[in-house]
C-alpha cells in the first residue's frame, strides 16, 4: 500500500479518499478523482493497479461480449454501438470502463469466454447473441463472475437478463397483417441457433393458429443478420411455390436488402407485398417508408448496465429496485410498407 | 510459480511448455495450449494471471481504441468490425486477445486513454480516429506502451502507423473527373479535426490547381461520418450558389444518404451529377452503381496487427520485415455514378 500513501501525501488528501478514487467509488468528486488518477499515472501506479486487481478482484472493467466476423458485420453498427452508449452513461457514474470482448466468428464462443475469464481482467460481463443452449452461462456462474445476458436461452442459471420482446412483436405484427386481410404471412429468423429465432417463430405460429392459419415451412426464411440476408429473402420469397402476401422481418438490417431484391423484381413494398420490419439507421432511408418496430437502444444499454450493477455489491445500492429480468418492449411505427391485401392477391388465394 | 509447477505435473508436460502456453508464445501446439488453459482455469489460475501481469507486464490483451456515440455509429459496422477480423487472425497465432476500448463521444479521448493506461490491462494499443494534433501519441510513448496508429497526425512520436492512401484517392478521382469534363468538383471532409480531412482536401486542391481549377469554399462539405451526413451533403449541394457537377465523398457511409437526398430532388447520380465515393456493405445496394474506392479491411487489420507486434520483443521476430509506416492503397472500381459532364451543364458554365 506504499503507493497509495505516497499519492495521498503528494496530493494532501486522505488515504481513504485516494483509495476510493482509485477504486471508482461514486462518492468522490470528479475533480478529485482526476487529480488522483493523474498523480497515480505520474508516479507509475500501473503495476500497483495490477496488484490491486490481484488482491481485490477488482479491475474497474466490464466486458461486453459480442461476435465479430463478415456475417455479423452488418449488425455491429446499427445495434451495439448505440447500446454501448447507454451502458457507458451508467458506468461513467462509477468510474467503470466498458470494453468490447470481440469473439471472432471462427472461434467457439465458449472457448473464447473461458480464455477471457482466465485472463481475469473484467469485474463483470454482459453477454449478447444468446443461443438456444448456451454453455457460457454455466461457465460464468461457476466462476462467480457477475453477468447479465442480453437475450434468453433454455440454459438458465438464475442470472439477470433483458431480452427484446419478440413475442410482443410477433403478436402485434401478425394481428395487424391478419386484420388487413393477409393469409399467407412469411417470417424471417436468424440462420443460426440464436434463441430469439425460436421465440419469434413459435409465437408467430401461435398467433396465426388463433386465426386458423398455418405458417408454411417454405415461408420461414433463415437469414444471415445483414443486408445480403435480406436480399436473399427477396429471392427465396419470389421462388416460393405459394408466394406469401406479407413478410415479417425479425432482424433490423434485413429490410434494405429485401427492398432491393423486391425492387429488382418490380415489386413495391406496401403495394405488391406487405413488409413489417425493425427500424435501423438505414431503414429510415427506405421508400416507401417501412412499417417498423422501434426501441431506444440507448435506454436498453442503460437498463443492461444498471441491472448488472444491481448484482455487484460494490455498486448495487442505487439499483436495488431494478427488475432482474425484463422483456424490453418495442413500439410499432406505421409506415407505407404494409398495405391491405391487394384485390388480385385475393383472387389468387 | 507454484501454480505453474502444479499445472505441469498434472498435465505431464514441462514447466517451460506450460509457461510458454500461458504466455501465448507461438511455438506451442494449439491443442497443448488449450489443455494448459483448461487446466489453468480448473485450478483457479486466474489470480496468478493477474500476478503474472504484475511481474511481467504481460496480460495477453491488445486494445483497439475507437469512439462510440450517435454520430459515429454508422461507421462502426462497415469499417471496424471487418478490420477487427483481420487483427484477430494475427493475434490468434500468439494467443493474444483483442478488446475494443470504447471511448464515449462525451469523453475527451486523451482522458479516456489515460485512465485505460492506468488500469494497466493492455500489452499494446491500436489507436484509430487520429486527430490533426493528437496528445494520445505522447501519452503512450511516455508510458512506453507499444502502439500503432490507424491514421497519421501532425503529432509524431516515431510510432508505426498505417493510413489509407487518401492522397492517392484524391489524385485518381480528381484526374478522372477532370478528364470527363468536370470543372466544378466538390469534396466532403469529416466535420471534426480528423487528420484525414486535411490530407484529403489539400491534395484535391493541389490536383485541381494543376488543371488551373479552384476548389471553392462552398464546395467543401463538412459532414458527420454517417448516412445522415450524406443526406445533408445533398441538401447543401443543392443550395450552392454555383452547383458543382461532381462530388467526391471521403467517407464510406455517406453515399447512401447522398443518393437519397439527390433522389428526392429528382437528380440521378451519373446523369445529373457525378459521384465518386468509397465502397461499403451498403453502397453495393445503390442504383445506379456507385463508382467507388475499395480496400480489403481484413488485410488492413492483418497489417495493423503484424506491424504492432513487430515492435513488441516477445512477438516481433516473424514480422521483422514489416514496414513501420505504410500508406494503404485503395482501388477505384468504376460504376455508373460518374458519367461525362452533361451538355447542358457545359452551357451553364
Coordinates of C-alpha atoms in Angstrom, one line a residue, chain A residues 23-279:
Chain A
X23 CA -11.5 2.1 -6.8
X24 CA -14.0 4.0 -8.7
X25 CA -16.4 4.6 -5.8
X26 CA -19.1 7.1 -6.7
X27 CA -18.6 9.3 -3.6
X28 CA -15.5 11.0 -4.8
X29 CA -15.7 14.4 -6.6
X30 CA -14.9 14.1 -10.3
X31 CA -12.1 16.6 -10.0
X32 CA -10.5 14.8 -7.1
X33 CA -10.7 11.5 -9.0
X34 CA -9.0 13.1 -11.9
X35 CA -6.2 14.5 -9.7
X36 CA -5.7 11.1 -8.1
X37 CA -5.6 9.3 -11.4
X38 CA -3.2 11.9 -12.9
X39 CA -0.9 11.6 -9.9
X40 CA -1.2 7.8 -10.0
X41 CA -0.1 7.9 -13.6
X42 CA 2.8 10.3 -12.9
X43 CA 4.0 8.0 -10.1
X44 CA 3.8 4.9 -12.3
X45 CA 1.0 3.4 -10.4
X46 CA 0.2 1.0 -13.2
X47 CA 1.9 -2.1 -11.7
X48 CA 0.1 -1.5 -8.4
X49 CA -3.2 -1.4 -10.2
X50 CA -2.5 -5.0 -11.3
X51 CA -1.6 -5.7 -7.7
X52 CA -4.9 -4.2 -6.7
X53 CA -6.7 -6.5 -9.1
X54 CA -4.8 -9.4 -7.6
X55 CA -5.8 -8.5 -4.1
X56 CA -9.4 -7.3 -4.5
X57 CA -10.5 -9.0 -7.7
X58 CA -11.5 -5.5 -8.9
X59 CA -10.3 -4.1 -12.2
X60 CA -12.9 -1.4 -13.0
X61 CA -13.6 -3.0 -16.3
X62 CA -16.8 -4.6 -17.6
X63 CA -16.7 -6.6 -20.7
X64 CA -19.4 -6.7 -23.3
X65 CA -19.0 -9.9 -25.4
X66 CA -20.1 -9.7 -29.0
X67 CA -19.2 -11.7 -32.1
X68 CA -17.3 -10.3 -35.0
X69 CA -17.0 -11.7 -38.5
X70 CA -18.1 -10.9 -42.0
X71 CA -21.6 -12.4 -41.5
X72 CA -22.5 -10.2 -38.5
X73 CA -20.7 -7.1 -39.5
X74 CA -23.9 -5.5 -40.5
X75 CA -25.4 -5.7 -37.1
X76 CA -22.4 -4.3 -35.1
X77 CA -23.1 -0.8 -36.2
X78 CA -26.8 -0.3 -36.1
X79 CA -27.3 -2.1 -32.8
X80 CA -24.4 -2.4 -30.5
X81 CA -22.7 0.9 -30.8
X82 CA -25.9 2.6 -29.6
X83 CA -26.4 0.1 -26.8
X84 CA -22.8 0.8 -25.7
X85 CA -23.6 4.5 -25.4
X86 CA -26.2 3.8 -22.8
X87 CA -24.0 1.3 -21.0
X88 CA -21.2 3.8 -20.8
X89 CA -23.5 6.5 -19.4
X90 CA -24.1 4.3 -16.4
X91 CA -20.6 3.1 -16.0
X92 CA -19.3 6.7 -16.1
X93 CA -21.1 7.3 -12.8
X94 CA -18.9 4.7 -11.1
X95 CA -15.6 5.2 -12.9
X96 CA -16.1 1.9 -14.6
X97 CA -14.9 1.3 -18.2
X98 CA -16.6 -0.7 -20.9
X99 CA -14.6 -2.8 -23.3
X100 CA -16.0 -4.9 -26.1
X101 CA -14.8 -8.5 -26.0
X102 CA -14.6 -9.4 -29.6
X103 CA -15.1 -13.1 -30.3
X104 CA -14.2 -14.0 -33.9
X105 CA -16.8 -16.0 -35.8
X106 CA -14.0 -18.5 -36.4
X107 CA -13.8 -19.3 -32.7
X108 CA -16.2 -21.2 -30.4
X109 CA -17.8 -18.5 -28.1
X110 CA -17.4 -20.8 -25.0
X111 CA -13.7 -21.3 -25.6
X112 CA -13.2 -17.6 -26.1
X113 CA -15.0 -16.7 -22.9
X114 CA -13.1 -19.3 -21.0
X115 CA -9.8 -17.7 -22.0
X116 CA -11.1 -14.2 -21.3
X117 CA -12.2 -15.3 -17.8
X118 CA -8.8 -16.9 -17.3
X119 CA -7.1 -13.5 -18.1
X120 CA -9.1 -12.2 -15.1
X121 CA -9.4 -8.6 -16.2
X122 CA -13.1 -8.0 -16.1
X123 CA -15.2 -7.4 -13.0
X124 CA -18.4 -8.3 -14.8
X125 CA -19.6 -9.4 -18.2
X126 CA -22.5 -8.6 -20.5
X127 CA -23.3 -11.5 -22.9
X128 CA -25.1 -11.0 -26.2
X129 CA -26.1 -13.3 -29.0
X130 CA -27.5 -15.9 -26.6
X131 CA -28.0 -19.3 -28.1
X132 CA -30.8 -21.8 -27.7
X133 CA -28.5 -23.7 -25.4
X134 CA -25.6 -21.5 -24.1
X135 CA -22.8 -23.1 -22.0
X136 CA -21.3 -19.6 -21.4
X137 CA -23.9 -19.0 -18.7
X138 CA -22.7 -22.0 -16.7
X139 CA -19.1 -21.0 -17.1
X140 CA -19.6 -17.6 -15.6
X141 CA -21.9 -18.9 -12.9
X142 CA -19.3 -21.5 -11.9
X143 CA -16.6 -18.8 -11.8
X144 CA -18.9 -16.5 -9.8
X145 CA -18.4 -13.6 -12.2
X146 CA -21.3 -11.2 -12.2
X147 CA -23.0 -11.2 -15.5
X148 CA -26.2 -10.3 -17.4
X149 CA -27.4 -11.6 -20.7
X150 CA -28.9 -9.6 -23.5
X151 CA -31.2 -12.4 -24.6
X152 CA -32.6 -15.5 -23.1
X153 CA -31.8 -19.2 -23.5
X154 CA -33.1 -22.6 -22.5
X155 CA -30.0 -22.6 -20.3
X156 CA -30.8 -20.8 -17.1
X157 CA -28.5 -20.3 -14.2
X158 CA -30.7 -17.7 -12.5
X159 CA -28.7 -14.8 -14.0
X160 CA -30.4 -11.5 -14.8
X161 CA -31.4 -10.9 -18.4
X162 CA -33.0 -8.4 -20.6
X163 CA -34.4 -9.5 -23.9
X164 CA -36.3 -7.7 -26.6
X165 CA -40.0 -8.5 -26.6
X166 CA -40.1 -10.7 -29.7
X167 CA -43.3 -12.3 -28.5
X168 CA -44.9 -8.8 -28.4
X169 CA -43.6 -8.0 -31.8
X170 CA -45.0 -11.2 -33.2
X171 CA -48.4 -10.6 -31.6
X172 CA -48.7 -7.0 -32.9
X173 CA -47.4 -7.6 -36.4
X174 CA -49.3 -10.8 -37.1
X175 CA -52.6 -9.4 -35.8
X176 CA -52.1 -6.3 -37.9
X177 CA -51.4 -8.2 -41.1
X178 CA -54.3 -10.6 -40.5
X179 CA -56.6 -7.7 -39.9
X180 CA -55.5 -6.3 -43.3
X181 CA -56.6 -9.4 -45.0
X182 CA -53.3 -11.3 -45.3
X183 CA -53.5 -15.1 -45.0
X184 CA -50.1 -16.2 -46.3
X185 CA -47.6 -14.5 -44.0
X186 CA -43.9 -15.2 -44.1
X187 CA -41.4 -14.6 -41.3
X188 CA -37.6 -14.4 -41.1
X189 CA -35.4 -15.9 -38.4
X190 CA -31.6 -16.0 -37.8
X191 CA -29.7 -18.6 -39.8
X192 CA -28.1 -19.9 -36.6
X193 CA -29.4 -21.2 -33.3
X194 CA -29.9 -17.7 -31.8
X195 CA -32.6 -18.1 -29.2
X196 CA -34.6 -15.3 -30.5
X197 CA -35.4 -17.2 -33.7
X198 CA -37.2 -19.9 -31.7
X199 CA -39.1 -17.4 -29.6
X200 CA -40.2 -15.3 -32.5
X201 CA -41.3 -18.1 -34.9
X202 CA -43.1 -20.0 -32.2
X203 CA -45.2 -17.0 -31.3
X204 CA -45.9 -16.1 -34.9
X205 CA -47.1 -19.7 -35.4
X206 CA -49.4 -19.4 -32.3
X207 CA -51.0 -16.1 -33.3
X208 CA -51.6 -17.4 -36.9
X209 CA -53.2 -20.6 -35.4
X210 CA -55.5 -18.5 -33.4
X211 CA -56.9 -17.3 -36.7
X212 CA -57.0 -20.8 -38.2
X213 CA -53.9 -20.0 -40.3
X214 CA -50.8 -22.1 -40.7
X215 CA -47.2 -21.0 -41.0
X216 CA -45.8 -22.9 -44.0
X217 CA -42.3 -24.2 -43.7
X218 CA -41.4 -22.6 -47.0
X219 CA -42.5 -19.3 -45.6
X220 CA -39.9 -19.4 -42.8
X221 CA -36.7 -17.8 -44.1
X222 CA -33.4 -18.4 -42.3
X223 CA -31.3 -15.4 -42.9
X224 CA -27.9 -14.0 -42.0
X225 CA -28.3 -10.8 -40.0
X226 CA -27.2 -8.4 -42.6
X227 CA -28.3 -6.7 -45.8
X228 CA -27.2 -9.6 -48.0
X229 CA -29.5 -11.8 -45.9
X230 CA -32.4 -9.5 -46.7
X231 CA -31.6 -9.6 -50.4
X232 CA -31.6 -13.4 -50.2
X233 CA -35.0 -13.4 -48.5
X234 CA -36.4 -11.5 -51.5
X235 CA -35.0 -14.1 -53.9
X236 CA -36.3 -17.0 -51.8
X237 CA -39.7 -15.4 -51.5
X238 CA -40.0 -15.0 -55.2
X239 CA -39.2 -18.6 -55.6
X240 CA -41.9 -19.9 -53.3
X241 CA -44.5 -22.2 -54.8
X242 CA -47.1 -20.2 -53.0
X243 CA -45.9 -16.7 -52.7
X244 CA -46.6 -15.0 -49.4
X245 CA -48.5 -11.7 -49.4
X246 CA -46.7 -10.4 -46.4
X247 CA -43.4 -10.8 -44.6
X248 CA -42.3 -10.0 -41.1
X249 CA -38.5 -9.4 -40.6
X250 CA -37.1 -10.1 -37.2
X251 CA -33.7 -8.5 -37.9
X252 CA -33.2 -4.8 -38.2
X253 CA -30.7 -4.7 -41.0
X254 CA -32.6 -7.1 -43.4
X255 CA -35.1 -4.6 -44.7
X256 CA -32.7 -2.6 -47.1
X257 CA -31.6 -5.8 -48.8
X258 CA -35.2 -7.1 -49.0
X259 CA -36.3 -3.8 -50.6
X260 CA -33.5 -4.0 -53.2
X261 CA -34.4 -7.6 -54.1
X262 CA -38.1 -6.8 -54.4
X263 CA -37.3 -3.7 -56.4
X264 CA -35.3 -5.7 -58.9
X265 CA -38.3 -8.0 -59.4
X266 CA -40.6 -5.0 -59.9
X267 CA -42.4 -5.5 -56.6
X268 CA -43.2 -2.5 -54.4
X269 CA -43.5 -3.0 -50.7
X270 CA -46.9 -1.9 -49.5
X271 CA -48.5 -2.4 -52.9
X272 CA -47.4 -5.8 -54.1
X273 CA -46.3 -7.3 -50.7
X274 CA -46.7 -6.2 -47.2
X275 CA -43.4 -5.8 -45.2
X276 CA -43.0 -5.2 -41.5
X277 CA -39.5 -4.9 -40.0
X278 CA -37.5 -3.2 -37.4
X279 CA -36.1 0.4 -37.5

